[in-house]
CSV table of C-alpha atoms in Angstrom, one decimal:
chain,number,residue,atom,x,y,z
A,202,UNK,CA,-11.2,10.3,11.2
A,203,UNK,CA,-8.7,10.6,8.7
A,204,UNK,CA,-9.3,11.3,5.1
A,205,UNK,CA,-6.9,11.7,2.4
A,206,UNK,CA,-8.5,13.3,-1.6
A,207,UNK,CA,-6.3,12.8,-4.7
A,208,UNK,CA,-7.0,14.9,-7.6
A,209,UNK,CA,-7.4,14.0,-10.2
A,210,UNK,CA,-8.8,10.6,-10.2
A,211,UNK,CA,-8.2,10.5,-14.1
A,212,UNK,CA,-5.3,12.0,-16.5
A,213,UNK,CA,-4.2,11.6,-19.9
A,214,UNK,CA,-0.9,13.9,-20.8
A,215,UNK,CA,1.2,13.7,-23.8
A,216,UNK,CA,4.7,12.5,-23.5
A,217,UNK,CA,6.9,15.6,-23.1
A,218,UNK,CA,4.1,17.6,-20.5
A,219,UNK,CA,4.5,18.2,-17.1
A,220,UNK,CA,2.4,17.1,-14.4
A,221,UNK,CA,0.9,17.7,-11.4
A,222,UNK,CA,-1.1,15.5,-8.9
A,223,UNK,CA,-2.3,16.8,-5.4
A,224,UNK,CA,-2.9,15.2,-2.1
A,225,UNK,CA,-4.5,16.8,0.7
A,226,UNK,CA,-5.2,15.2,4.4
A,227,UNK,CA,-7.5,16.0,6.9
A,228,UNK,CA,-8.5,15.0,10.1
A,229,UNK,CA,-5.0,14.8,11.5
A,230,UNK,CA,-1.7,17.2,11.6
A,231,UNK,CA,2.0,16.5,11.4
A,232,UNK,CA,1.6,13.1,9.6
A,233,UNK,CA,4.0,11.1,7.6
A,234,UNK,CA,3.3,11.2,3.9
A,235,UNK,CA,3.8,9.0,1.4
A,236,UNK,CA,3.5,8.6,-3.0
A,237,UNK,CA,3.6,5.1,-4.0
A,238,UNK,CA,3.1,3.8,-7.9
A,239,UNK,CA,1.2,1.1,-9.1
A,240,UNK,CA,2.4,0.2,-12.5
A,241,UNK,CA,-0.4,-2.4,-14.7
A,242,UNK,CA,-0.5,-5.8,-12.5
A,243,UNK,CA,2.3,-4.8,-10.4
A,244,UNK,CA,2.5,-4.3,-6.6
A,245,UNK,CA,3.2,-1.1,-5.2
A,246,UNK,CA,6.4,1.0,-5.3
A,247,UNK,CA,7.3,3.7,-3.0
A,248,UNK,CA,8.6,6.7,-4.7
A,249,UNK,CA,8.9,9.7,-2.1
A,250,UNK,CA,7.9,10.2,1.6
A,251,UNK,CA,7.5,13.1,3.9
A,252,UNK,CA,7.8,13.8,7.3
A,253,UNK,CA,7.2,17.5,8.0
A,254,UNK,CA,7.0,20.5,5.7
A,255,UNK,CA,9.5,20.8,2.9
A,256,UNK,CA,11.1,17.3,4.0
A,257,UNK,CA,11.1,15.0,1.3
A,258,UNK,CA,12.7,11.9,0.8
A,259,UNK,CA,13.0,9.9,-2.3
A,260,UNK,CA,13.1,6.3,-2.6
A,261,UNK,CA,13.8,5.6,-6.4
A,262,UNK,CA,15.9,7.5,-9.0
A,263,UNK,CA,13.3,9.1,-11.4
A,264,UNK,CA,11.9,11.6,-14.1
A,265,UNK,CA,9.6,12.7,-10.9
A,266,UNK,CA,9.9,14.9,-8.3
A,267,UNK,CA,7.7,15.6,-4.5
A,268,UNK,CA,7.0,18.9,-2.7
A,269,UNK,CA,4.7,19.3,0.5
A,270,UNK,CA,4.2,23.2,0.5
A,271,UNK,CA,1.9,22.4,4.0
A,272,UNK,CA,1.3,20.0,6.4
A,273,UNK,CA,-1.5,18.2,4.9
A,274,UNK,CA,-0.8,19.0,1.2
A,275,UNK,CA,2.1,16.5,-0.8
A,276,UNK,CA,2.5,17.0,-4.5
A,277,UNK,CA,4.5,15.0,-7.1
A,278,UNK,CA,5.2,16.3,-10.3
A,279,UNK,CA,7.3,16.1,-13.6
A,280,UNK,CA,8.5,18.4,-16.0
A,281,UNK,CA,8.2,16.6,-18.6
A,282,UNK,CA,6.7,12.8,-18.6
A,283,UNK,CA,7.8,9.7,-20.2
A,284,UNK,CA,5.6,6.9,-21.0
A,285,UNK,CA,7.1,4.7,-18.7
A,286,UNK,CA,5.6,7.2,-16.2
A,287,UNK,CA,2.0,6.2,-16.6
A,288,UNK,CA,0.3,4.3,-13.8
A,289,UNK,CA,-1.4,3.9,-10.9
A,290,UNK,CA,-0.3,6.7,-8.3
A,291,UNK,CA,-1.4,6.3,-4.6
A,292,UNK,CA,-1.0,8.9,-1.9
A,293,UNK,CA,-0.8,7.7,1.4
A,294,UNK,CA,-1.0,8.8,5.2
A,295,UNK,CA,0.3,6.9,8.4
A,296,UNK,CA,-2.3,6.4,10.3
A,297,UNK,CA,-2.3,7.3,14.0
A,298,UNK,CA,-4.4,3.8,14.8
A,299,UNK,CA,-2.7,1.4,17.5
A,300,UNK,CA,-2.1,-0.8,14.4
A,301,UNK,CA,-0.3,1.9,12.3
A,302,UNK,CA,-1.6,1.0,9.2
A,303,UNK,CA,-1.0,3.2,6.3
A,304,UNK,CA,-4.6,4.9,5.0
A,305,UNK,CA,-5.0,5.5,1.6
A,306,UNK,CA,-6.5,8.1,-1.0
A,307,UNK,CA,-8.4,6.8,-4.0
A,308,UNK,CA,-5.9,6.8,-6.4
A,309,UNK,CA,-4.6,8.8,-9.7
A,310,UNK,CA,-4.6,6.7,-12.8
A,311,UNK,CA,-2.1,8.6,-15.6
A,312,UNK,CA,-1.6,7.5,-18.8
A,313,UNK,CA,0.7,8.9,-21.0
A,314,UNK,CA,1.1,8.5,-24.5
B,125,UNK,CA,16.9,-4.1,3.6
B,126,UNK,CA,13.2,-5.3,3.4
B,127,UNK,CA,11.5,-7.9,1.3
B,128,UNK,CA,8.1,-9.3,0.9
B,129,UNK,CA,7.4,-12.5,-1.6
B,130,UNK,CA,4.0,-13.2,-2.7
B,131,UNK,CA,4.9,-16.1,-4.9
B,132,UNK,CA,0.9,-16.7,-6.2
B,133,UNK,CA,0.0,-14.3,-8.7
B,134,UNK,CA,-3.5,-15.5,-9.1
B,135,UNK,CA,-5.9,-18.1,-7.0
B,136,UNK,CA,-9.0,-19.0,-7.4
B,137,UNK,CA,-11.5,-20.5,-4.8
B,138,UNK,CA,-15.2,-21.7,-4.6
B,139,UNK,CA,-18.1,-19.2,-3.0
B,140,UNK,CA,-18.5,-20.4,1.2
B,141,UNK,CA,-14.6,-22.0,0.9
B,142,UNK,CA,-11.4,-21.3,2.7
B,143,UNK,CA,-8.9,-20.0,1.1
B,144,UNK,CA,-5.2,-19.0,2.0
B,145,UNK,CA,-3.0,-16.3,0.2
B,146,UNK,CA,0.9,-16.5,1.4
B,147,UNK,CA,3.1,-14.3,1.9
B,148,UNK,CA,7.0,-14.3,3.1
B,149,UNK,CA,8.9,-12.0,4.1
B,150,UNK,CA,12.7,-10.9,5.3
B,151,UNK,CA,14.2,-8.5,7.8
B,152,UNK,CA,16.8,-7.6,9.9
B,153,UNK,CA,14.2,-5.7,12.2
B,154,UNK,CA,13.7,-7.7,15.4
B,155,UNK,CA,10.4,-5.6,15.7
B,156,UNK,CA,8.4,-5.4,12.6
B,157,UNK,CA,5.0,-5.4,11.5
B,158,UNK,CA,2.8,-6.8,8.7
B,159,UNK,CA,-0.3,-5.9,6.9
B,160,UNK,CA,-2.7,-7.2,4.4
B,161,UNK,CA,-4.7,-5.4,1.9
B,162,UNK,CA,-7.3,-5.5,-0.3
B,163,UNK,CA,-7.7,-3.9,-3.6
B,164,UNK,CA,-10.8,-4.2,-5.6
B,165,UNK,CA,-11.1,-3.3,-9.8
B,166,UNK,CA,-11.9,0.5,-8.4
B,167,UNK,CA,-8.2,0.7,-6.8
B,168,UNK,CA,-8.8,1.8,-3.9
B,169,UNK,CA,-6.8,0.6,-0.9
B,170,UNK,CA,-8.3,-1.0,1.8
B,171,UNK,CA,-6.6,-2.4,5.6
B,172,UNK,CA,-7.5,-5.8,6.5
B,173,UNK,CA,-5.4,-7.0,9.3
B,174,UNK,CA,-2.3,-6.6,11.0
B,175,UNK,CA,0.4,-8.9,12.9
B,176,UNK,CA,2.9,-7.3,15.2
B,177,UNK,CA,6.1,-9.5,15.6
B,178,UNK,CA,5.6,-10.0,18.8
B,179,UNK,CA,2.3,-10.7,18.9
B,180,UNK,CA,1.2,-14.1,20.6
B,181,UNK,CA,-1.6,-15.0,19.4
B,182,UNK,CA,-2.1,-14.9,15.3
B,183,UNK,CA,-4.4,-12.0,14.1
B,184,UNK,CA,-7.8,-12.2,13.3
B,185,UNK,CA,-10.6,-9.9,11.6
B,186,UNK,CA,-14.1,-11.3,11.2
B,187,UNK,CA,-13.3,-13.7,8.5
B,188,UNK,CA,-9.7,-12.6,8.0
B,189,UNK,CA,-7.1,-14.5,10.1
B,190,UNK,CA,-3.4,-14.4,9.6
B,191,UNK,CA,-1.3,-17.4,10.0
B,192,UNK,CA,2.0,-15.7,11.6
B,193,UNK,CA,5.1,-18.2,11.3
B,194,UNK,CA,7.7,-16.1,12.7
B,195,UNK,CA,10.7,-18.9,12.7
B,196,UNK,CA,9.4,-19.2,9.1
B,197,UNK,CA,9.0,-15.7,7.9
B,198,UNK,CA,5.5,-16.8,6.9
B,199,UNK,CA,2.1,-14.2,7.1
B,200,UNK,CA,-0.3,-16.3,5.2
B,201,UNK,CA,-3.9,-14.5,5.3
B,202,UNK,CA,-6.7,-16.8,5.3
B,203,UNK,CA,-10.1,-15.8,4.3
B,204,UNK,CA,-13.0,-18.2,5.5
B,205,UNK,CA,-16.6,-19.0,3.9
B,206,UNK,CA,-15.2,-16.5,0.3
B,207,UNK,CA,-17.7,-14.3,-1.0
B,208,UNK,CA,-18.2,-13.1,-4.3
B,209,UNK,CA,-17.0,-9.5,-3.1
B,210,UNK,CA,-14.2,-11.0,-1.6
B,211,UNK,CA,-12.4,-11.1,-5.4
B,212,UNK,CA,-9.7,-8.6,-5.5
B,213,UNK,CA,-6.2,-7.8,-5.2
B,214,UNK,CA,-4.2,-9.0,-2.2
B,215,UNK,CA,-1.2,-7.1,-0.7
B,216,UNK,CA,1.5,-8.0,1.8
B,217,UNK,CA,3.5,-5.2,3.1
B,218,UNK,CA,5.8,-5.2,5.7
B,219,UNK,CA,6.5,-2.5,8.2
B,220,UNK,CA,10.0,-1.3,8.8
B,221,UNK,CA,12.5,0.4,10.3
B,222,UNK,CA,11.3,0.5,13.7
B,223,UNK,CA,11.2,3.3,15.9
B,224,UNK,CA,12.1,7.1,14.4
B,225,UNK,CA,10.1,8.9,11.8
B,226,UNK,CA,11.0,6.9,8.6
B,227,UNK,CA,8.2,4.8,8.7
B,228,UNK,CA,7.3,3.0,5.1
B,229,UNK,CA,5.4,-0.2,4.2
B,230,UNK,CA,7.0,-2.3,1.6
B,231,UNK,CA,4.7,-4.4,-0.5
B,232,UNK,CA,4.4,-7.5,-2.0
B,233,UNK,CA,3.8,-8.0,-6.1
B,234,UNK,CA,-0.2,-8.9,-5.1
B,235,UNK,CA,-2.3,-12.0,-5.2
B,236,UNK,CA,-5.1,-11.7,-7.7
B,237,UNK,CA,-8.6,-13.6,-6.1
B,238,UNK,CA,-11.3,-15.0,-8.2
B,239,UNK,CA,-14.4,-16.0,-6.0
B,240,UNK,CA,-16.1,-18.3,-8.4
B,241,UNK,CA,-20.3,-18.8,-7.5
């Protein structure tokens, strides 16, 4: 079965720092990646996807950036944050169920202040 | 382009009720698919149920069920006999564009659940 691990689960970063958040995947190959944002009490917003190595696709203008240096490894980083990046940040695999449903990792909560 | 409305931001239902969380949605996709989540305090993510367009017969999931409207644009989830644990963070999300790699799910603002004892 498919599992997906964020790291890390927590950050706090000064305005101005870069960032880093991994994503690894295992139990499948070749999937369809995917870093969504949860801002406070807000739905989800898609910010990049991936289908393959060193594809990456971005949904919404930004201060962020993807990269997926493997199959099952997708980054998203900044050089240097704002404080309207904090939030909720969700990475994501399409699952290879009948239904299709995207599977989730646990989540990276940033704040930055 | 794709667009999912949750137009309740929070509901609140007794312990052993119904209760039903809508959702609407638009697309020019003739196939599509939609999907309901659940996310508890902790954040995590977690699939419920699913309706393909073309489905006949409305989805169901234990004590999930999705009421599929199709000439409305309609995918209300209902959750039967609400338990406490059933208090969470709802998501819609709609499936699109068929076919080729460039799968996404787009998702709804969220419907906030408060199982009251």
């Amino acid at each position: 079965s498919q599992t997906i691990h964020q790291w890390p689960a927590t950050l706090v970063q000064p305005v101005g720092s870069p960032l880093s958040l991994e994503c690894t995947v295992e139990g499948t190959s070749n999937p369809n990646l995917y870093w969504y944002r949860q801002a406070a009490g807000r739905g989800l917003q898609l910010l990049f996807y991936s289908v393959g190595i060193g594809q990456i696709s971005s949904e919404v203008p930004q201060n962020l950036s993807a990269s997926r240096p493997q199959d099952r490894q997708f980054i998203l980083s900044s050089k240097k944050l704002l404080l309207s990046d904090s939030g909720f940040y969700l990475c994501a695999c399409h699952s290879r169920t009948n239904t299709g449903e995207l599977f989730f990792g646990e989540g990276s909560r940033l704040t930055v202040l | 382009a794709q667009k999912i409305t949750q137009t309740q931001p929070g509901m609140f239902v007794q312990e052993k009720e119904a209760v039903t969380l809508d959702c609407t949605y638009d697309t020019s996709d003739p196939s599509y698919g939609l999907f309901w989540y659940k996310q508890p305090s902790s954040g995590e993510m977690i699939f419920l149920i699913y309706q393909g367009s073309y489905d006949q017969q409305n989805a169901t999931e234990g004590r999930y069920s999705l009421n599929f409207q199709k000439a409305r644009k309609s995918a209300n989830l209902v959750i039967s006999a609400s338990q406490l644990g059933d208090s969470a963070m709802y998501f819609c999300a709609l499936e699109g564009p068929s076919g080729g790699s460039n799968y996404k799910l787009t998702f709804g603002k969220g419907t906030l659940l408060t199982v009251n004892p």
